[in-house]
Amino acid sequence: MTQTITRPATVVPPPAPPRRKKHRDPSRFVRLHLPLALYLLFTLIPFYWMLVFALRPAGETALVPWPITFEHFDTVWNGIGFGLFFRNSLIIGIGTLVVVTVFALMGGYALARFKFRGQRVFLLALLCTQFIPGAMMLIPLFVIFKNAGLLNSLTGLVIADTAFQLPLALILMSGFVRNVPVELEEAAMVDGCTRLRAFFAVTLPQLRPALVAVGSFAFIGAWNNFLFALMFASRQDKFTLPVGLSYALGEFNTDFGALAAGGVVAAVPVVLVFAVVQRFLVQGLSAGAVKG
Amino acid sequence: MRTRTWAPYALIAPTLLLMAVFLVYPIASVGWFSLRQHTVTQPWKNAFIGLENFRRMLFEDPLFWQSLMFSAKWVVVEVGLQLVLGLVLALIVNETFIGRAVARALVFSPWAVSGVLTTGIWILLYNPSTGVFQQLAQWGIGDPGTSVLGDPATVFPATVVTELWRGVPFFAILLLADLQTIPNDLYEAAAVDGAGRWRRFVSVTLPHLRDAIVLSTLLRAVWEFNNVDLIYTLTGGGPANQTTTLPLYVARKAVDSHDFGYGSALTMAGFAILLFFSVLYLRLSKFGSRA
């Protein structure tokens, strides 16, 4: 343990471009630019369509609406109650983010840094949970929630979302922890730190990208969860955005403007979060997290 | 690593507790319910009836077989198309070009959108009066007033395309992550040996991606099998139960007719089928055996 540590501390190797030559290759247009442009159209036209409907005065059909209106946003936010649904979704999303990240960090650290009896069984159980159909568990879950008095409660939804997201988050996190060299932590402990101090001082700062990736995963999952929110929260003041949207789908079959504005409200936070974190996600997965 | 033995157990305790209460107990409970007649609206009839629910399911319920067949078709078509398109997309955004970071963020973005919201967006696109087909009709392409979701001939492809929009980025992200771990010298060696682009893809890229492809298709197949949000809100299983998957059928049994016993039997069947095919798939693909 007196050796100097020579292993580099970088968690993520820089992505290697598969070909370095920068020649003018005419086939690049067919291979690269054309399919990319087509796929971008497929991805973006639906988003644009929603935006147009949300900003266009009712009854108009212009593809580039001008002047734009915010009346649909006023309708959904104040009239239908999307302001409240937004608040509920935000509370559930942030609650789930915090609980999942903390528990995944604890469990992931245990898996990566300790050898203990039952470790393999635990890992296998975590993997098996991925086969459990959440939708098909609705009946017993409903009974549990009813008996525990967790129906129509945001806390209940945080718990349900956490239970279903934690296993995969934990597996991901253990991969991230494994990528932080254990020697750093051991060196700190040789210098007199307790394991806990060593973890907070040395390992945790290195895990920042992992926390961002796992945390936003959890936030997006909870924000988007529909079935649990639909089943366990029937009172309108506990509705989340997906539930509000699903009612908008039925109720306002003619009011596409309101539907689109509600959609924009539901989409903007997660799409923005995801645009920022997708880089960490790809890096983290390619650093070996996916191999568990 | 030597350590006090309680530490790892304390660290995984919250996870174990949540898994026991919300995952293990519900499965056991579904197993128990599946052997019972249990209808919320008719509690006086509740009783243990053995395998009666399963007999009814296998021999007297054509909708079980129909929904199962549709689930199979849905999973195969979705996962197959998502894999192919996701792989192509991953290969494209793995190249070096100007604006790559922005392109990645944009093409990956539907991944973050929920099933319900996807439905909302595509209903705006598909609607017969102001949707995208109406717009095309105005430009002289196709017929005005086309309702792709109402027509039995087009409802399946329309639903498939909607789910593709949201599902392809999952594969693209996972495969891109794995593409980046392929050592560059493998390509250089192959190029020195005179291998063309296609040859390099087949002999270097694909074998390297094999485990990632097996794992991502398996996870996605389970996910698509269980996926309810999108179909439930987009078609509601219609027209005429044409797009009813097994989980959707279960949800309807549980929610609409409150038939928990029979719904649980359907759930057990779905669970058993998933487990069987997952193990079979892992065996056949020799997952993890790469040299």
Coordinates of C-alpha atoms in Angstrom, one line a residue, chain B residues 187-197 199-200:
Chain B
Y187 CA -10.5 -1.4 -37.9
E188 CA -7.0 -0.4 -38.9
A189 CA -5.9 -4.0 -39.0
A190 CA -8.9 -5.0 -41.0
A191 CA -8.3 -2.1 -43.4
V192 CA -4.7 -3.1 -43.9
D193 CA -6.0 -6.6 -44.7
G194 CA -8.0 -5.0 -47.5
A195 CA -11.4 -5.3 -45.9
G196 CA -14.0 -2.9 -47.3
R197 CA -16.5 -0.9 -45.3
R199 CA -16.6 -6.3 -44.5
R200 CA -15.3 -4.3 -41.5

